[in-house]
Short mmCIF file of C-alpha atoms and ligand atoms in Angstrom, two decimals:
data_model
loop_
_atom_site.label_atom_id
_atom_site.label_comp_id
_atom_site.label_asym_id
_atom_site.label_seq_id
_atom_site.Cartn_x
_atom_site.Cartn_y
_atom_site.Cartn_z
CA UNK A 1 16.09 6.29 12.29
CA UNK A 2 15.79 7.34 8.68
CA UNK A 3 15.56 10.59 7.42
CA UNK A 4 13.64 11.08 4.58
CA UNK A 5 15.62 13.28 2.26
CA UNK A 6 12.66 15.04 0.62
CA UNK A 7 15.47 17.33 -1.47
CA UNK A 8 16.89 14.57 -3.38
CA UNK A 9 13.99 12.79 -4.41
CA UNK A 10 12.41 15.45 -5.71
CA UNK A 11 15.84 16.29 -7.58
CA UNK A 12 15.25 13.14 -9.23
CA UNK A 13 11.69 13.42 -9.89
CA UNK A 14 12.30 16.84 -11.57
CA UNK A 15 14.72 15.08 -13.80
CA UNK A 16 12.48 12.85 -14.73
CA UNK A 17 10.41 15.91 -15.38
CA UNK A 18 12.98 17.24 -17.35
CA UNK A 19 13.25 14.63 -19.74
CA UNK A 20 9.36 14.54 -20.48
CA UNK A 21 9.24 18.55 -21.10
CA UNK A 22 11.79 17.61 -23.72
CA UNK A 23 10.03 14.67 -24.86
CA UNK A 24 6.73 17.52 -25.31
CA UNK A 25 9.63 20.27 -27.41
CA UNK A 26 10.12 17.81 -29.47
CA UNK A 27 6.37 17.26 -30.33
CA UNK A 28 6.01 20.79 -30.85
CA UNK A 29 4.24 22.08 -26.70
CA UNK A 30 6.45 23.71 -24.84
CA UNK A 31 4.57 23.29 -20.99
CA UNK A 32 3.39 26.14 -19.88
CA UNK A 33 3.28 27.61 -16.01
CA UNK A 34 1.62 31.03 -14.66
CA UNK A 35 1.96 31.38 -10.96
CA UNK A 36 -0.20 34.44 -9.97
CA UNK A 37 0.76 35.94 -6.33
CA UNK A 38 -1.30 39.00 -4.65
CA UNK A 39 -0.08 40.93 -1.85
CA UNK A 40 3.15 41.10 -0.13
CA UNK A 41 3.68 38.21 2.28
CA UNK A 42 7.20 37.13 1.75
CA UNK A 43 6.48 33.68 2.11
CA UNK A 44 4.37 33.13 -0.54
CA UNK A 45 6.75 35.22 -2.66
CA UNK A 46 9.04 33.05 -1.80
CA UNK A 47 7.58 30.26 -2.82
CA UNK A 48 6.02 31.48 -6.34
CA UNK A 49 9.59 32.47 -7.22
CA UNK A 50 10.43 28.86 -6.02
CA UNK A 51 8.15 27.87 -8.32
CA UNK A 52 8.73 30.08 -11.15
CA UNK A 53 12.77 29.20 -11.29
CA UNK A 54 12.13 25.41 -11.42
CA UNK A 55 9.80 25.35 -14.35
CA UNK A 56 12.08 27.68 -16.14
CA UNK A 57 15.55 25.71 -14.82
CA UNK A 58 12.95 21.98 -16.45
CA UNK A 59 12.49 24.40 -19.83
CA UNK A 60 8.88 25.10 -19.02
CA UNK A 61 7.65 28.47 -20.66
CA UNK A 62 6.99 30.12 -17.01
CA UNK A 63 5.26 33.18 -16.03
CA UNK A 64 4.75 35.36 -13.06
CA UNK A 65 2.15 37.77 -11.91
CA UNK A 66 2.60 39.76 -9.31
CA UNK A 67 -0.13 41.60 -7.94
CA UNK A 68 -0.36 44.55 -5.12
CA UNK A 69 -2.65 43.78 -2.25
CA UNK A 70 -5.05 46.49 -3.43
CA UNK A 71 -5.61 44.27 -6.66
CA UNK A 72 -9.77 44.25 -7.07
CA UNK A 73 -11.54 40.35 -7.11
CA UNK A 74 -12.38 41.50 -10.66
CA UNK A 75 -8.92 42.25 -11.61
CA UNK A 76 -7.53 38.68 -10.37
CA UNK A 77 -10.49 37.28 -12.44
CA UNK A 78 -9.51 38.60 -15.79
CA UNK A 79 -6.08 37.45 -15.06
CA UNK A 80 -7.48 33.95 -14.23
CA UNK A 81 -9.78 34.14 -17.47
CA UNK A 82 -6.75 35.48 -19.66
CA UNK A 83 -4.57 32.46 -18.71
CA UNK A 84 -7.36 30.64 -19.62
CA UNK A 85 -7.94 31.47 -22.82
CA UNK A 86 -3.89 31.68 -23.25
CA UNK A 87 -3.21 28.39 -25.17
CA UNK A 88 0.84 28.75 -24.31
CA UNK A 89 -0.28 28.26 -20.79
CA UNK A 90 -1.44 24.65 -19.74
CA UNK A 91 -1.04 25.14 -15.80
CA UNK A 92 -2.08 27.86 -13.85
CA UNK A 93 -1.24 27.98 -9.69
CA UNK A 94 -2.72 31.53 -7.88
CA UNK A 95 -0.81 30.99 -4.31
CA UNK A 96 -3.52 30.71 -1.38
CA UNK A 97 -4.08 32.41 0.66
CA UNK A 98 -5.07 35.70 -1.40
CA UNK A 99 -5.58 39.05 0.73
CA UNK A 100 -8.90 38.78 3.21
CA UNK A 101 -10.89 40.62 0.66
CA UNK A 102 -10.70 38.41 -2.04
CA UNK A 103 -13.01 35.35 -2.47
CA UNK A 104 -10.87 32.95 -3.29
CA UNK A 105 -13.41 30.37 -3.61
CA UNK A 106 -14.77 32.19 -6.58
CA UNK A 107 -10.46 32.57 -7.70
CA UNK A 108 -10.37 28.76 -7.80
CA UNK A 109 -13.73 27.99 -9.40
CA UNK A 110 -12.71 30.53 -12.15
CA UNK A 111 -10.07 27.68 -12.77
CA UNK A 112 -10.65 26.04 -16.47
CA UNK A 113 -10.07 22.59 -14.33
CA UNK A 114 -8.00 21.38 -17.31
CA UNK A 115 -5.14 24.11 -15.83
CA UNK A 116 -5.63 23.22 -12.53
CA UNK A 117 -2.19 22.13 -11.28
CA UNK A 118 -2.98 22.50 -8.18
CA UNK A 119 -5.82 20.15 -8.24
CA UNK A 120 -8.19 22.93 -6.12
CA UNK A 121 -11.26 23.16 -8.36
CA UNK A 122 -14.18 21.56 -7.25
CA UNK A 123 -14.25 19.49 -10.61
CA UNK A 124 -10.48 17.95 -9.41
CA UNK A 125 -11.71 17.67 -5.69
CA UNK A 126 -14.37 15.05 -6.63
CA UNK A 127 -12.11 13.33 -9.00
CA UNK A 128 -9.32 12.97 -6.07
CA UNK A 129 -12.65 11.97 -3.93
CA UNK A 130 -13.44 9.06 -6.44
CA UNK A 131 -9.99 7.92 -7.08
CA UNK A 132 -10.15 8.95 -11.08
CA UNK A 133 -6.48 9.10 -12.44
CA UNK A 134 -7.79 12.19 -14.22
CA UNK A 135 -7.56 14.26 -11.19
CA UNK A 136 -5.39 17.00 -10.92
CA UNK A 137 -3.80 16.20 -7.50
CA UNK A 138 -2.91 18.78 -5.00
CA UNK A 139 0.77 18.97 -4.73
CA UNK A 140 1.77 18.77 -1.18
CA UNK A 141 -0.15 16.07 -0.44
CA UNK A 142 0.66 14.33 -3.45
CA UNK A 143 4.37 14.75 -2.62
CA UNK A 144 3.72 13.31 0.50
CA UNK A 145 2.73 10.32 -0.98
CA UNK A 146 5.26 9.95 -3.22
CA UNK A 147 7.93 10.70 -0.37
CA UNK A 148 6.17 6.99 1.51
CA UNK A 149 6.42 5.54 -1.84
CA UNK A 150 9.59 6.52 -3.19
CA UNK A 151 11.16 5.47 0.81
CA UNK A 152 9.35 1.84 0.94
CA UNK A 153 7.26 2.77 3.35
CA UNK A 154 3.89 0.56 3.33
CA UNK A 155 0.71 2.38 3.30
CA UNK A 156 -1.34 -0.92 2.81
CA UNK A 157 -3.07 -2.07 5.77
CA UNK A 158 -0.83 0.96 7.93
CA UNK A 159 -2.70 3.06 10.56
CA UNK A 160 -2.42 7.01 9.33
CA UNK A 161 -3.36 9.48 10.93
CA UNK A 162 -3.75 12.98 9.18
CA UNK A 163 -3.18 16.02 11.33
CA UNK A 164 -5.11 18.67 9.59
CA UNK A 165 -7.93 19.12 7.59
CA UNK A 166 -7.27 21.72 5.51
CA UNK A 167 -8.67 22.04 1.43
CA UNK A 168 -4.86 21.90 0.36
CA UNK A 169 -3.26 19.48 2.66
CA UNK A 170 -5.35 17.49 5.14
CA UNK A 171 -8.66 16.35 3.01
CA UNK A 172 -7.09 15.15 -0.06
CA UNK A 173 -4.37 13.70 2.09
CA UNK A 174 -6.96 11.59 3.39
CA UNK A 175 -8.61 10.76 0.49
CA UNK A 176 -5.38 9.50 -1.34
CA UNK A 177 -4.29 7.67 1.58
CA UNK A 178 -7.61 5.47 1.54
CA UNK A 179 -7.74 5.06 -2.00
CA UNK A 180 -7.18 2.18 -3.53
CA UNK A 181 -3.94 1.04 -5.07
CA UNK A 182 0.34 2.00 -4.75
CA UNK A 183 0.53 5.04 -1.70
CA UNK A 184 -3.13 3.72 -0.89
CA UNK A 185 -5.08 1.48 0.93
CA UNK A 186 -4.75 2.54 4.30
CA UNK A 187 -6.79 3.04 7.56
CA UNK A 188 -7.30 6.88 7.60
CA UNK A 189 -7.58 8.69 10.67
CA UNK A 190 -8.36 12.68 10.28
CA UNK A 191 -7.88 14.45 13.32
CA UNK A 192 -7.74 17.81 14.31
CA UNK A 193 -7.55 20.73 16.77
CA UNK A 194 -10.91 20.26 17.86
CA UNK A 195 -10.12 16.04 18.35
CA UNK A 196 -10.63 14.53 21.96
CA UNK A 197 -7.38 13.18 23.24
CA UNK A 198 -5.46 14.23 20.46
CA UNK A 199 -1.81 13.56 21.22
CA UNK A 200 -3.40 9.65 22.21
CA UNK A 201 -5.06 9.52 18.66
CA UNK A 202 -1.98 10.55 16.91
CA UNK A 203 -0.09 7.93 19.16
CA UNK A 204 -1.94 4.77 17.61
CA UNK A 205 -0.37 5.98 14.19
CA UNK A 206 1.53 3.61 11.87
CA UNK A 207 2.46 6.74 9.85
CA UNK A 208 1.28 10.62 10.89
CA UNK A 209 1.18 13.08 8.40
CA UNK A 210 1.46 16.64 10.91
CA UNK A 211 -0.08 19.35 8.43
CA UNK A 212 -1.51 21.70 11.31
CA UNK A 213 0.42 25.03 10.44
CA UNK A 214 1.72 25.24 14.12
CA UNK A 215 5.10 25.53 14.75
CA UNK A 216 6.48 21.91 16.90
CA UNK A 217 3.06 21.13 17.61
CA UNK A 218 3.72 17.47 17.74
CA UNK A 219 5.60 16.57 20.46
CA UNK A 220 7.08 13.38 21.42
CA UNK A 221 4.05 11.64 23.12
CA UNK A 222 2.38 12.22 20.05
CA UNK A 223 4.54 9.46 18.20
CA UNK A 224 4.42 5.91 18.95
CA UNK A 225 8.13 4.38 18.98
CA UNK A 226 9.09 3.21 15.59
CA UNK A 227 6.11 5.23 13.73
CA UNK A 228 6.68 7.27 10.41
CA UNK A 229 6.60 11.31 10.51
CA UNK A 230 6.06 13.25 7.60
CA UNK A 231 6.11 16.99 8.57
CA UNK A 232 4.46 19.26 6.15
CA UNK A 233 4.60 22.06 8.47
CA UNK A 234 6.79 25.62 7.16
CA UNK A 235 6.74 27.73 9.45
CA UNK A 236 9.09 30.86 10.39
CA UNK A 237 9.58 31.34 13.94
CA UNK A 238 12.24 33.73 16.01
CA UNK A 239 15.68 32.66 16.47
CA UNK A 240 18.42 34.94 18.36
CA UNK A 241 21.15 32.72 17.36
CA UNK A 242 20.64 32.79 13.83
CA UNK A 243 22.12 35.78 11.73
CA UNK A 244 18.52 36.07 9.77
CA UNK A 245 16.84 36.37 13.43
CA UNK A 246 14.64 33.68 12.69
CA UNK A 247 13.94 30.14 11.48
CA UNK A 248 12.01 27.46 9.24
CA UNK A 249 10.47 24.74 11.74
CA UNK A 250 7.84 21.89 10.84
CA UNK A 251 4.84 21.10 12.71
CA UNK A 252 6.48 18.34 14.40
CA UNK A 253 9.33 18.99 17.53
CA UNK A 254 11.86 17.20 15.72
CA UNK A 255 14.65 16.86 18.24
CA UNK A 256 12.37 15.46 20.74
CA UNK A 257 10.23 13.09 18.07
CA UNK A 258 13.21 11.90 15.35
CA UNK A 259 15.03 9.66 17.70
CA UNK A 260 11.45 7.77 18.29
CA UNK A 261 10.64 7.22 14.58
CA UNK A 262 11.76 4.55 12.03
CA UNK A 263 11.62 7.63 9.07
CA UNK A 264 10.71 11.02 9.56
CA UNK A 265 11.13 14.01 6.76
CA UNK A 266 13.40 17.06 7.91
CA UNK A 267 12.27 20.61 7.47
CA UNK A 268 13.71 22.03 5.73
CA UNK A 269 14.12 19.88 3.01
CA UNK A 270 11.72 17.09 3.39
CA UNK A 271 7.93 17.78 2.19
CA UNK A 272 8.82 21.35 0.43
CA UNK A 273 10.77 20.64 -2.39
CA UNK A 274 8.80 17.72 -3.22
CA UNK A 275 5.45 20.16 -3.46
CA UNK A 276 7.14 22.10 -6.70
CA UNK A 277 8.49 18.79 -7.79
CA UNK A 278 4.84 17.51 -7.86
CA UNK A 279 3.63 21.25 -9.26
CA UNK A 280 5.70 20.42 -12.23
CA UNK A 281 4.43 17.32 -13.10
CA UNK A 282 1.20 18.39 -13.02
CA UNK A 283 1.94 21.20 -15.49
CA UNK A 284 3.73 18.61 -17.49
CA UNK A 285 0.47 16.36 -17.47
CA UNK A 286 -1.50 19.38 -17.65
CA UNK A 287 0.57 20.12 -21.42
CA UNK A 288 0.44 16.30 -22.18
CA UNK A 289 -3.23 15.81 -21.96
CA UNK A 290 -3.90 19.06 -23.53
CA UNK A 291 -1.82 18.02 -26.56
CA UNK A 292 -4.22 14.51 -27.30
N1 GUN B 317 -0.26 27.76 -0.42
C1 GUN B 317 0.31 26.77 0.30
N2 GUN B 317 0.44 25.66 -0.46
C2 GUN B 317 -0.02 25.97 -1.68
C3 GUN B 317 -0.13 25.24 -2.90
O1 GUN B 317 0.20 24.05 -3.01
N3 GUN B 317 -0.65 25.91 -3.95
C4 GUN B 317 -1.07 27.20 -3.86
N4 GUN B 317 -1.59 27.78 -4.93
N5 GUN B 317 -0.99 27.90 -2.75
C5 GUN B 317 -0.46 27.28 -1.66
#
């Protein structure tokens, strides 16, 4: 069994990162990153601060917003339309999901799709959808990707199944997975909470991807012996014998499912890290194409 070790290759993907934010100094752009956050669920805190320290640690100009809960839809617009207009920014990332009274459909279509790092605007959605390089790519997904690529794993011809079908994970997942070319070509299966005999679909996979946000979901009969796991799930759950009171587990039950697979990604440190590394690629994309 290998385990994927998500941390390190995006450690060496943010290098490379590194060296192109350099590369774009020394032609005059500094990339430019404004993660917005509203509310106060720690997680996504968490994360935008996560996000915030790496583009600052690559020499990104970074920004943060933080927003209270009570912020109005039209206040998170003007922010939106500021960045946009702010030619020191090139990539703009407003963590999902926002508080139940914004729309945050209306958030992302605000989006100039040219600063769409996260690749969520409609405009990037198609362009994943038709396989144009253009596309801004969503970054989990993306990462995932990269994680089969950058481990050997064969996507050509494979059997994947996606577990989820969620706008930031599952569909472009999908999409990416069938397109054509490196990380591409496979036979995509989408299947989800509502799927007949789900644990059998999941079974006939080559490679599952488990992005269902439910914590050890997948369970061993899920996994057909020698298949591929990628686990994309974070989630926090209560642990007594932990000094914090609680835990990160995936979606997938990894004790019971690891000794099964040829590869499977740890959590954490397998899919996570590689999400920023992706986010700051984008941004540096985002800055290169914005500087033609
Ligand atoms: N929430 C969970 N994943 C993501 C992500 O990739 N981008 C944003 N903006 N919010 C998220």
């Amino acid at each position: 069994m290998q385990l994927i070790d998500g941390k390190a290759i995006a450690q060496r993907i943010n290098e490379q990162t590194r060296t192109a934010v350099a590369q774009l100094k020394s032609n005059g752009i500094t990339p430019g990153l404004a993660v917005v956050v509203v509310g106060d669920d720690p997680a996504s805190h968490a994360y935008v601060r996560s996000k915030e320290r790496t583009a600052a640690d690559l020499g990104m100009h970074s920004v943060k917003i933080e927003m209270p809960a009570a912020t109005t839809q039209e206040q998170l617009l003007a922010e939106v339309h500021r960045f946009n207009a702010d030619p020191a920014i090139h990539g703009i990332l407003v963590q999902s999901p926002p508080p139940k009274h914004i729309d945050e459909r209306a958030i992302v279509e605000a989006l100039d799709p040219r600063k769409d790092v996260d690749g969520f605007h409609p405009v990037n959605v198609a362009k994943v959808a038709m396989g144009d390089p253009d596309a801004f790519v969503p970054c989990t997904p993306l990462g995932c990707q990269r994680l089969l690529i950058e481990s050997g794993i064969e996507t050509a011809g494979a059997n994947v199944v996606v577990l989820g079908r969620s706008m930031i994970v599952g569909k472009p997942m999908a999409f990416l997975l069938m397109n054509k070319g490196r990380g591409g070509d496979a036979t995509v299966t989408v299947a989800h909470s509502r799927t007949k005999n789900l644990a059998a679909v999941c079974a006939q996979a080559d490679i599952l991807i488990a992005a269902i946000g439910q914590p050890e979901f997948v369970k061993a009969n899920f996994v057909r012996e020698g298949a591929v796991v990628i686990d994309v799930g974070i989630n926090r759950v209560t642990d007594r014998t932990s000094p914090k009171g609680s835990k990160l587990v995936g979606d997938v039950a990894f004790a019971e499912v690891a000794p099964k697979c040829r590869a499977i990604t740890p959590v954490p440190g397998g899919v996570g890290p590689m999400t920023i590394a992706m986010l700051m690629h984008n941004t540096v994309l985002a800055a290169q194409r914005a500087g033609r």
